[in-house]
mmCIF file of C-alpha atoms in Angstrom:
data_model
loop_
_atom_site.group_PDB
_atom_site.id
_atom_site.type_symbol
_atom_site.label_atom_id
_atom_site.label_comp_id
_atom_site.label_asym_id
_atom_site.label_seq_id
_atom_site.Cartn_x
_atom_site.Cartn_y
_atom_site.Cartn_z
ATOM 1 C CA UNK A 1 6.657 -32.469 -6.291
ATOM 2 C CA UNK A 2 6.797 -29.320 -4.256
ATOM 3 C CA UNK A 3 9.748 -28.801 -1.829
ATOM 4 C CA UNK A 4 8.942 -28.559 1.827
ATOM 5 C CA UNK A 5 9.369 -25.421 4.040
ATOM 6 C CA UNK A 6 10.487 -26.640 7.686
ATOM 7 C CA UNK A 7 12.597 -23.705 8.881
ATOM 8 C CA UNK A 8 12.698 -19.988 7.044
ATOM 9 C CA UNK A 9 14.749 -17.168 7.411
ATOM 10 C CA UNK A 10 12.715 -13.943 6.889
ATOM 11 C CA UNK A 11 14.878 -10.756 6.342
ATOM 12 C CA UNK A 12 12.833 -7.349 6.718
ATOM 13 C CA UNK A 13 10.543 -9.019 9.300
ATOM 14 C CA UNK A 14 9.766 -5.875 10.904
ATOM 15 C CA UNK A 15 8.591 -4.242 7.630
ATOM 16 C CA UNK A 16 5.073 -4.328 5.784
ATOM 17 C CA UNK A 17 5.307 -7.343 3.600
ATOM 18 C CA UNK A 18 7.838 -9.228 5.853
ATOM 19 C CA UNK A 19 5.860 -9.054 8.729
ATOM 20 C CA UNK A 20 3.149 -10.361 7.335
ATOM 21 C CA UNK A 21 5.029 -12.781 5.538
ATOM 22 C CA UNK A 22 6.126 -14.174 8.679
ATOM 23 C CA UNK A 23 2.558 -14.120 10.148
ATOM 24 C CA UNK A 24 1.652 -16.491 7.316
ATOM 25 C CA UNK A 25 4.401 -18.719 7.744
ATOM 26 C CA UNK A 26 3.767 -19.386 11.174
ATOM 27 C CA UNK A 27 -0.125 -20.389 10.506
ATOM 28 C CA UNK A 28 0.854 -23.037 8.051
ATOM 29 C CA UNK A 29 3.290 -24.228 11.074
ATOM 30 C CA UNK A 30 6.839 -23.071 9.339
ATOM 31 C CA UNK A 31 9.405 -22.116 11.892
ATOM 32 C CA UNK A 32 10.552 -18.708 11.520
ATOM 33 C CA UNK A 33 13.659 -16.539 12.079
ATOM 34 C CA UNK A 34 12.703 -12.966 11.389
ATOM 35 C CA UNK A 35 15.766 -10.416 10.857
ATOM 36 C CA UNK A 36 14.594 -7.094 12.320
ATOM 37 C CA UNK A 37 17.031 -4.402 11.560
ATOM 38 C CA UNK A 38 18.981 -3.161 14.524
ATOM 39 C CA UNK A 39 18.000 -0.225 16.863
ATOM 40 C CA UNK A 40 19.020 0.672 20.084
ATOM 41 C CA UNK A 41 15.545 0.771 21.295
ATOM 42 C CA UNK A 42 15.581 -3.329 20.208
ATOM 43 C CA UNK A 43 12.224 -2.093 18.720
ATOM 44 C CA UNK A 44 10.684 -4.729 16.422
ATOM 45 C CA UNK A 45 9.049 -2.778 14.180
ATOM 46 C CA UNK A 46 5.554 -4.672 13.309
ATOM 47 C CA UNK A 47 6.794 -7.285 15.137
ATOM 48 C CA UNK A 48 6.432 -5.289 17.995
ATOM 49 C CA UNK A 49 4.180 -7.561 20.807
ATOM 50 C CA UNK A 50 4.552 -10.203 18.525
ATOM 51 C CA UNK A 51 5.139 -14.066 20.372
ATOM 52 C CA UNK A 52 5.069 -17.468 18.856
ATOM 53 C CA UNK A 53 6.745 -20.930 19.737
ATOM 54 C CA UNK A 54 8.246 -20.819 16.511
ATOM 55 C CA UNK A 55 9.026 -17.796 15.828
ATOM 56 C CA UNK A 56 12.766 -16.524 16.512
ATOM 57 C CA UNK A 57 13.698 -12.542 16.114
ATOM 58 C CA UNK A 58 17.466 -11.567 16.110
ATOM 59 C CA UNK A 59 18.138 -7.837 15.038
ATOM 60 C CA UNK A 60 20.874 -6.955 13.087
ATOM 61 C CA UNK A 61 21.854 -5.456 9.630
ATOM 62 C CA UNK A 62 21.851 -7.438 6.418
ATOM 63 C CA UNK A 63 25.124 -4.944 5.693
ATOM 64 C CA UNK A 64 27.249 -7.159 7.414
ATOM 65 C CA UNK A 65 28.913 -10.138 5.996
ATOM 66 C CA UNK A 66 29.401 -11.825 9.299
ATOM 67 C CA UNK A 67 26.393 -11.305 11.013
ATOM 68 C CA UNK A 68 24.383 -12.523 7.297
ATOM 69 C CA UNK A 69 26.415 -15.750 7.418
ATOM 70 C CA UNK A 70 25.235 -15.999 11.291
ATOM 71 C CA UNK A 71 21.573 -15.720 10.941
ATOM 72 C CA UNK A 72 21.282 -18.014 7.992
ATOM 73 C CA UNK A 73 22.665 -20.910 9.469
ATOM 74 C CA UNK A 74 20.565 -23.959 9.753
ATOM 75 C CA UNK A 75 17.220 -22.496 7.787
ATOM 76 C CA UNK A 76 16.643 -24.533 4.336
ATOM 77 C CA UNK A 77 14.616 -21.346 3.408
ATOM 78 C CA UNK A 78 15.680 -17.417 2.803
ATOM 79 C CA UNK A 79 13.077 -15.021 2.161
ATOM 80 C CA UNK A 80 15.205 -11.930 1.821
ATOM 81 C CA UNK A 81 13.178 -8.531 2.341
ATOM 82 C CA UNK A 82 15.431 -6.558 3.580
ATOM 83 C CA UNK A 83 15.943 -3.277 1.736
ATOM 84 C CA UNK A 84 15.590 0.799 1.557
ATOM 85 C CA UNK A 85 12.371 1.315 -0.482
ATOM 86 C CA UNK A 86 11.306 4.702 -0.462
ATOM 87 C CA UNK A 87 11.794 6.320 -3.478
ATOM 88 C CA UNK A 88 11.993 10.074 -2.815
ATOM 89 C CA UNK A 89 14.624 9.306 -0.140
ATOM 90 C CA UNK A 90 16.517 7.575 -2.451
ATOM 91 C CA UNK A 91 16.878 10.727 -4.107
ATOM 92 C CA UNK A 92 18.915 12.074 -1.527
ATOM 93 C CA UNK A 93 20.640 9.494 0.034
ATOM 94 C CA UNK A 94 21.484 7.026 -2.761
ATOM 95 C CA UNK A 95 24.866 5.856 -1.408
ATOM 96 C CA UNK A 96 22.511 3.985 1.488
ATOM 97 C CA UNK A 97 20.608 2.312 -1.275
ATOM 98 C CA UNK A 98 23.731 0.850 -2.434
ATOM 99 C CA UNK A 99 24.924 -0.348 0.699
ATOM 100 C CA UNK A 100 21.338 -1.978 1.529
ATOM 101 C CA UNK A 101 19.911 -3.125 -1.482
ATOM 102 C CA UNK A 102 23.210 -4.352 -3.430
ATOM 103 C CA UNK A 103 25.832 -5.001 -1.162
ATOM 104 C CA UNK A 104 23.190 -6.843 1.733
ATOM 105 C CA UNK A 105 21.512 -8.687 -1.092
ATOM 106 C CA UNK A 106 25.533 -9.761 -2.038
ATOM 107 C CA UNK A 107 25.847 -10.778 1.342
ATOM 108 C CA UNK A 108 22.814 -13.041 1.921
ATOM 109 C CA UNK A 109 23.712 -14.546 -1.107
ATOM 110 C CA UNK A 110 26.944 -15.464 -0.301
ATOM 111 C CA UNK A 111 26.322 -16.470 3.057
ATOM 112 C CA UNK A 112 23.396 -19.172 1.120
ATOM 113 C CA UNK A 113 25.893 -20.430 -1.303
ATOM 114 C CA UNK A 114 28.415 -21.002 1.520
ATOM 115 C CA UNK A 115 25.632 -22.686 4.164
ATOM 116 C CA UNK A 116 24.017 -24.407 1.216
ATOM 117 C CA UNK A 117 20.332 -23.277 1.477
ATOM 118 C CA UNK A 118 18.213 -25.296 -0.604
ATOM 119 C CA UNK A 119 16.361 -22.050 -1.642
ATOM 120 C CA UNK A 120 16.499 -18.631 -1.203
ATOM 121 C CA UNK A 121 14.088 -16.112 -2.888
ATOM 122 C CA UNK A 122 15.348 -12.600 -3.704
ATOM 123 C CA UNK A 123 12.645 -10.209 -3.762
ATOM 124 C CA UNK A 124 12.384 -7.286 -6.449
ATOM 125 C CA UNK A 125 10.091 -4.901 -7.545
ATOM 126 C CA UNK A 126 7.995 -3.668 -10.594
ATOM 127 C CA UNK A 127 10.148 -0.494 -10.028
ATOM 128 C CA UNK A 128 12.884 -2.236 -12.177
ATOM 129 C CA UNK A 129 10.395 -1.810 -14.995
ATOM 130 C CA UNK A 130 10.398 1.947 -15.288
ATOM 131 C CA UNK A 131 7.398 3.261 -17.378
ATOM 132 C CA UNK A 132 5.856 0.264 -19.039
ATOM 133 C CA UNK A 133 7.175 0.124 -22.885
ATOM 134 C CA UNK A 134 4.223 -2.578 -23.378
ATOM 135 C CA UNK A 135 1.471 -4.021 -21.319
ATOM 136 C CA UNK A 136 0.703 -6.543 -19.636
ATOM 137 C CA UNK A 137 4.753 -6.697 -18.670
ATOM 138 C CA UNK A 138 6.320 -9.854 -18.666
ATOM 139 C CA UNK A 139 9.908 -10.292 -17.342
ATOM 140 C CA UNK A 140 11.453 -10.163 -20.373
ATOM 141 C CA UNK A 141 10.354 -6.233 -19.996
ATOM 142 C CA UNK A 142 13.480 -3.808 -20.322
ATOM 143 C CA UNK A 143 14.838 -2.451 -16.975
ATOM 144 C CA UNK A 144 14.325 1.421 -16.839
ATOM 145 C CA UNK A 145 16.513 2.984 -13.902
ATOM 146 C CA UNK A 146 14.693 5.782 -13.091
ATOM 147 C CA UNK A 147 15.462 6.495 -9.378
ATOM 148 C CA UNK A 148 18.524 5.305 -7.776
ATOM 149 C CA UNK A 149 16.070 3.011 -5.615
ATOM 150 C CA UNK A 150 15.123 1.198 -9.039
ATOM 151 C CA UNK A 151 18.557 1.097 -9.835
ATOM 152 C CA UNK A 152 19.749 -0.620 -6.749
ATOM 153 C CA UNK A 153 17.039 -3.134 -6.904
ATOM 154 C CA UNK A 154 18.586 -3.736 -10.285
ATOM 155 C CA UNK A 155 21.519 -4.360 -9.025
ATOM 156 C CA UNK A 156 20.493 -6.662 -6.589
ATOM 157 C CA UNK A 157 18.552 -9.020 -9.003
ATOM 158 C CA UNK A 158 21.859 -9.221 -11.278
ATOM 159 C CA UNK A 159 23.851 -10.129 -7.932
ATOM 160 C CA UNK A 160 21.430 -12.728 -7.484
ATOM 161 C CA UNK A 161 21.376 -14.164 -10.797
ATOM 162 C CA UNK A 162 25.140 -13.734 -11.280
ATOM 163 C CA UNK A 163 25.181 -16.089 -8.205
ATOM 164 C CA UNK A 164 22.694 -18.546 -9.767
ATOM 165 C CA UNK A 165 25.054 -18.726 -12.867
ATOM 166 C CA UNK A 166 28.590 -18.685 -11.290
ATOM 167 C CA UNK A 167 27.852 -20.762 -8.687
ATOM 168 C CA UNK A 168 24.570 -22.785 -8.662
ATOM 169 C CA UNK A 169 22.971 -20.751 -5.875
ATOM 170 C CA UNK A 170 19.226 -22.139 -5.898
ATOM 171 C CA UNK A 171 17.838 -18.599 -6.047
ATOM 172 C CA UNK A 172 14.564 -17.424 -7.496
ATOM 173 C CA UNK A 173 13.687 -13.724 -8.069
ATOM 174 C CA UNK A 174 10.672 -12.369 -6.391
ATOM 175 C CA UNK A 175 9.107 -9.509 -8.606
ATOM 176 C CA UNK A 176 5.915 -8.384 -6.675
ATOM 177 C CA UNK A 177 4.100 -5.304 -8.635
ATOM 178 C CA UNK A 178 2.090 -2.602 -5.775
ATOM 179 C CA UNK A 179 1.680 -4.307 -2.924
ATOM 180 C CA UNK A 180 -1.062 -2.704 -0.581
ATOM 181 C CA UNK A 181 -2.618 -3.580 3.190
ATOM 182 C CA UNK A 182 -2.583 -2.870 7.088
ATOM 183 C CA UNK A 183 0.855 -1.833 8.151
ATOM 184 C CA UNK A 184 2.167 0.097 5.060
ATOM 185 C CA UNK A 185 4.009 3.103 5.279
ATOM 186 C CA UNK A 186 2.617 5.982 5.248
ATOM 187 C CA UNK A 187 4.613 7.545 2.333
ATOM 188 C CA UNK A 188 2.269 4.688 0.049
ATOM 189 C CA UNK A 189 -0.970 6.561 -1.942
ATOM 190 C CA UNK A 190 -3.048 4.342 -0.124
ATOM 191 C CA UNK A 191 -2.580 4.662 3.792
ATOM 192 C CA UNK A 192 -1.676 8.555 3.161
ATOM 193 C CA UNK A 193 -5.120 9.177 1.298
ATOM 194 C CA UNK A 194 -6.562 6.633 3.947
ATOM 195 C CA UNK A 195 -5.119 8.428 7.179
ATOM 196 C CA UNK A 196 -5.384 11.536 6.250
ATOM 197 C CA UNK A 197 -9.393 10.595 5.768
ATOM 198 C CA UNK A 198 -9.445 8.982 8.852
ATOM 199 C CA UNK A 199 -7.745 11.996 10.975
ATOM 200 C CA UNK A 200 -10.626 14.279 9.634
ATOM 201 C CA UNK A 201 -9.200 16.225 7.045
ATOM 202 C CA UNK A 202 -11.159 17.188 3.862
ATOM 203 C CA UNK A 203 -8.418 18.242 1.524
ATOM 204 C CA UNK A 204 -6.114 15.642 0.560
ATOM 205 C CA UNK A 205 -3.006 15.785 0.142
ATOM 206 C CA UNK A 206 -1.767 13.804 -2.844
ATOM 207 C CA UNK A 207 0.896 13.321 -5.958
ATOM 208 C CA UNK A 208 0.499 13.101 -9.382
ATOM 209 C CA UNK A 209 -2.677 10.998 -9.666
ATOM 210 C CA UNK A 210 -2.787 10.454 -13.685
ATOM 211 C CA UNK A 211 0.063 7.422 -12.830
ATOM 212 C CA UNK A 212 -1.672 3.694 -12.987
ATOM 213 C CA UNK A 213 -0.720 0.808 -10.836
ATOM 214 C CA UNK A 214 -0.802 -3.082 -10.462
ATOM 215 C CA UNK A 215 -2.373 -3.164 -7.280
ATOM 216 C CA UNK A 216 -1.471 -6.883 -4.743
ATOM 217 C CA UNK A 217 -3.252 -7.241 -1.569
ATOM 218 C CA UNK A 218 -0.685 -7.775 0.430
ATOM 219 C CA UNK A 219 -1.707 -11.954 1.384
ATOM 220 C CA UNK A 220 -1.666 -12.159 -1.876
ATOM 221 C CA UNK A 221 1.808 -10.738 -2.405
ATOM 222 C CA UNK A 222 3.102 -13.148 0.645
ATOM 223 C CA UNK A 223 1.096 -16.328 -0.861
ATOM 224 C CA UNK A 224 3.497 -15.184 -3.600
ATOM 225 C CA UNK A 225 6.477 -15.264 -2.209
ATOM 226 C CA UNK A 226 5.322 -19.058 -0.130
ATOM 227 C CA UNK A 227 4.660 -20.435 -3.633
ATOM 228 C CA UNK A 228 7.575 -19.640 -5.387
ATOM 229 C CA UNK A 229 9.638 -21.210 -1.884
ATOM 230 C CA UNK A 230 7.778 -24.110 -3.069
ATOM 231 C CA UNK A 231 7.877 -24.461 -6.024
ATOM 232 C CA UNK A 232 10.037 -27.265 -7.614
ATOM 233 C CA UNK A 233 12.639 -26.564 -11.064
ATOM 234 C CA UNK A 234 12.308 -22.880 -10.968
ATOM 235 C CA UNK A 235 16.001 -21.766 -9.965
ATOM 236 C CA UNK A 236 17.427 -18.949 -11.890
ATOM 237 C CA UNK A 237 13.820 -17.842 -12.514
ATOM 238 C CA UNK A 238 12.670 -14.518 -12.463
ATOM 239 C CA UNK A 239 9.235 -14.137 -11.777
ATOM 240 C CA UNK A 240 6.242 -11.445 -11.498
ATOM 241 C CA UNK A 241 3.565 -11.336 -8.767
ATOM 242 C CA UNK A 242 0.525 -9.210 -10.400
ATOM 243 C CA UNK A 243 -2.993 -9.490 -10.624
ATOM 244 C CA UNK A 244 -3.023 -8.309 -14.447
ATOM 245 C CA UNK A 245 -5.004 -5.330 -13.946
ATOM 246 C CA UNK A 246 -4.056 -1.495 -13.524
ATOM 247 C CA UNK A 247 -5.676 1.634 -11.662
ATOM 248 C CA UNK A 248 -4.558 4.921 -11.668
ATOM 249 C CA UNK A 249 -3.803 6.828 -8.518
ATOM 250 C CA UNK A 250 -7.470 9.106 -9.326
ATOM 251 C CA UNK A 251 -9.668 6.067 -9.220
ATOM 252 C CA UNK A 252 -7.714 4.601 -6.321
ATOM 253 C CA UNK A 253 -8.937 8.104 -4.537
ATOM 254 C CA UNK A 254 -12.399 7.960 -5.243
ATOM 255 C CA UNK A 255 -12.529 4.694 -4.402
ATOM 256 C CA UNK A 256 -11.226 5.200 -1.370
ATOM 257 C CA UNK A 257 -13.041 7.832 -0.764
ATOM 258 C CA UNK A 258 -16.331 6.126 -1.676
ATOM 259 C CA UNK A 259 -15.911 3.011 0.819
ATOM 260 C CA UNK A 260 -15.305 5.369 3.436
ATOM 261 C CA UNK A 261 -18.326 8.020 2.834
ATOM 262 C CA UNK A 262 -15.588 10.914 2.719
ATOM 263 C CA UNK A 263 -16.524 14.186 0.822
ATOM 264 C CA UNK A 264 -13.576 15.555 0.338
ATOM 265 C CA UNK A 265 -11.414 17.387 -2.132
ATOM 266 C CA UNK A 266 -7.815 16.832 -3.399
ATOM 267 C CA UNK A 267 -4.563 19.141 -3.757
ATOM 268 C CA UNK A 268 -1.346 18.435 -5.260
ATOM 269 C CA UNK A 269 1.458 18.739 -3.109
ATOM 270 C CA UNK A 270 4.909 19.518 -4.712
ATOM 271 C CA UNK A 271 6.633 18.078 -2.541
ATOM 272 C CA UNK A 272 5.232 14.458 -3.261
ATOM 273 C CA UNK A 273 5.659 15.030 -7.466
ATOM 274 C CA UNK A 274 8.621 12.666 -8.727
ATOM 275 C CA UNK A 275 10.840 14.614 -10.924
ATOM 276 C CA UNK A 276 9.410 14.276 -14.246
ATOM 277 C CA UNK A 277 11.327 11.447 -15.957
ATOM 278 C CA UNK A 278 11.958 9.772 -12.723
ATOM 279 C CA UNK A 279 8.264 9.149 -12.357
ATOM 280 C CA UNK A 280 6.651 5.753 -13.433
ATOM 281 C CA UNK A 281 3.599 6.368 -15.115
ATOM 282 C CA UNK A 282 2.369 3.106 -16.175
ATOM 283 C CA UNK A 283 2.401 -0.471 -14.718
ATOM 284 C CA UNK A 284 0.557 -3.365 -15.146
ATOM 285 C CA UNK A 285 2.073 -6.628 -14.654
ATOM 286 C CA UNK A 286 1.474 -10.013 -16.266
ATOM 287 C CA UNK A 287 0.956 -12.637 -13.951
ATOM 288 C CA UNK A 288 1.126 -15.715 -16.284
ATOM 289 C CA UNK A 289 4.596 -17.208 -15.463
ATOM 290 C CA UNK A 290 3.706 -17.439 -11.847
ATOM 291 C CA UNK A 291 -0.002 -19.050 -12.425
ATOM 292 C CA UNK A 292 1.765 -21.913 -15.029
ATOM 293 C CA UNK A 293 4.307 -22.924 -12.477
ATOM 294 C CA UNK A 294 2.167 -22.803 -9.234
ATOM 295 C CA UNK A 295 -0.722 -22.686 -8.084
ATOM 296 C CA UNK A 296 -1.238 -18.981 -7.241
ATOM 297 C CA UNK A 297 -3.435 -16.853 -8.261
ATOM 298 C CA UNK A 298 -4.757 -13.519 -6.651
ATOM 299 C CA UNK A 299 -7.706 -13.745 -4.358
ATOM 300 C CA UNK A 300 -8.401 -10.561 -3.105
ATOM 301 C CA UNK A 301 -9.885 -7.668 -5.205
ATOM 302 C CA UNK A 302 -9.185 -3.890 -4.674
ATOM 303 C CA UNK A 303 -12.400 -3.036 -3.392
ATOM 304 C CA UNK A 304 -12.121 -5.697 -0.619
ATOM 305 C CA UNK A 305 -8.607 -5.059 0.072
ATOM 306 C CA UNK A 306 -9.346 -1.480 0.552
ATOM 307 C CA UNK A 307 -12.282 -1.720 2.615
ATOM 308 C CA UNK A 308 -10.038 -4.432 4.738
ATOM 309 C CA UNK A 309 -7.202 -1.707 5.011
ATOM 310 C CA UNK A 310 -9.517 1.023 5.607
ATOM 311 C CA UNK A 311 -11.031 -0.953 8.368
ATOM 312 C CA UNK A 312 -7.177 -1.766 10.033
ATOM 313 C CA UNK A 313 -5.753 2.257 9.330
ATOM 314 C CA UNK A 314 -9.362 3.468 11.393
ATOM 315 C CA UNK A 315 -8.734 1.790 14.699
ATOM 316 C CA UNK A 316 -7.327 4.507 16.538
ATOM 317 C CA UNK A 317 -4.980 2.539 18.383
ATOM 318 C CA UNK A 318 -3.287 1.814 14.251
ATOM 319 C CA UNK A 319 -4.164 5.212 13.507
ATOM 320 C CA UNK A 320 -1.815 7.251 15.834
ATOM 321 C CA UNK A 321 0.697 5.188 14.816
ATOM 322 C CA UNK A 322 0.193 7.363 11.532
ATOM 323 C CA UNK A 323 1.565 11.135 11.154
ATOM 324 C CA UNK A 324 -0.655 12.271 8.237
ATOM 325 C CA UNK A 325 0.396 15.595 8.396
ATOM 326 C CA UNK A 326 3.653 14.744 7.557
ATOM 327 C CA UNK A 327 4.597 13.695 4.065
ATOM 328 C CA UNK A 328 6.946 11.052 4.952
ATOM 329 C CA UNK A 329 9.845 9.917 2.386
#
């Protein structure tokens, strides 16, 4: 029988996949408390102009104990978010990525074993996977640390399942492969081949492109995460979110570049290359846990994903939002 969602706790509301997240939540008539991290401009982030009866937005910083315990009070539901994710900054400031990613997942876990949540879902990333060994990659898949970001998010998932076998914590790990879609950051391959197309330009400035990915639409991704809240038995559980198929970062160009009639040529800018055995080259996840214990199962292909984020990144008004001059970490 699967559980019910009344009231959820979304942390990294103001981000890509937790806004959205909490968009979805809302239509299927979940009350929401979205943690927005905390600025002095109390700027939401994509939550910005953002108004619902049952939606609740608190700012504040998931690297406080206190404040972690405060916000997760009375929710049956944690979706927890909140982290650092770009990678090249991680190479710079990795002490951050501790702080964030470890110690804040630490502390939303400790605040749900103390409050008693009936479920909170960590969320990971196909970043813990490093280079794929073998495809399709299950989550039995070694963990490859090979940027301190991937490390930390390492370290986060053992927190979390260190608190699922010390202590019973009804936790289930979240392990969503590329996620894609209106609202990413620009440092993505997708919205900075997209905006840079959009502003006009006609050489494109890109990575390595020989690197594949699992490419998730991001609805799918936050159907995901919905499903596994719902889902009944799977504590302790580690589990992928894929669609089973890879891309590389070339054909991702020229399809990009197809659906939005661009002639254009690429260059390779050093300054977005990975060092060398820091860089993932292969990943392609398999999705087969997650479609025998739910009901999910991706909906939206690449080419329709793509034309739907092309279509969001073109509107000016979501365009200037966008510096695609500026590689940003």
């Amino acid at each position: 029988m699967p559980r019910d969602i009344k009231y959820a706790l979304v942390t990294g509301a103001d981000g890509f996949i937790g806004s959205h997240l909490v968009d979805l939540l809302l239509a299927e008539g979940i009350k929401v408390r979205a943690l927005c991290q905390y600025n002095s401009f109390n700027n939401w982030g994509w939550l910005e102009g953002h108004s619902h009866p049952d939606l609740e937005i608190v700012c504040g910083d998931v690297r406080d104990a206190a404040f972690c315990r405060h916000i997760a009070r009375d929710v049956d539901t944690i979706f927890h978010l909140a982290a650092l994710i770009a990678i090249p900054y991680s190479y710079v400031a990795p002490e951050s990525y501790v702080d964030t990613n470890v110690k804040g997942t630490m502390n939303i876990c400790q605040a749900a074993k103390d409050l008693g949540t009936e479920r909170l879902i960590v969320t990971s990333t196909s970043e813990v996977y490093g280079t794929a060994l073998y495809v399709p990659i299950d989550e039995k898949h070694p963990r490859q640390p090979q940027s301190p970001y991937s490390a930390t998010k390492i370290g986060a998932d053992a927190i979390a399942k260190s608190f699922f076998n010390a202590f019973g914590l009804p936790v289930v790990i979240a392990r969503p492969f590329n996620t894609y879609g209106p609202r990413q950051s620009a440092r993505a391959i997708i919205p900075t081949i997209i905006s840079q197309i959009a502003n006009g330009e006609r050489k494109i400035k890109v990575g390595d492109l020989s690197p594949t990915r699992d490419f998730n639409y991001v609805e799918d991704t936050c159907r995901g995460f919905i499903a596994l809240g719902r889902a009944d038995g799977i504590e302790g559980e580690e589990i992928n979110i894929a669609t089973g198929t890879e891309v590389s970062m070339a054909e991702t160009l020229n399809l990009i570049a197809e659906l939005m009639g661009a002639d254009m040529e690429y260059v390779v800018d050093p300054e977005r290359l990975r060092p060398s055995r820091s860089e993932v080259f292969r990943l392609c996840g398999d999705n087969s846990k997650i479609t025998s214990l739910t009901s999910w199962r991706p909906q939206v292909t690449l080419r329709e994903g793509l034309a739907r984020t092309i279509k969001w990144l073109s509107d000016p008004k979501n365009l200037r939002q966008y510096k695609s001059d500026i590689y940003n970490q």
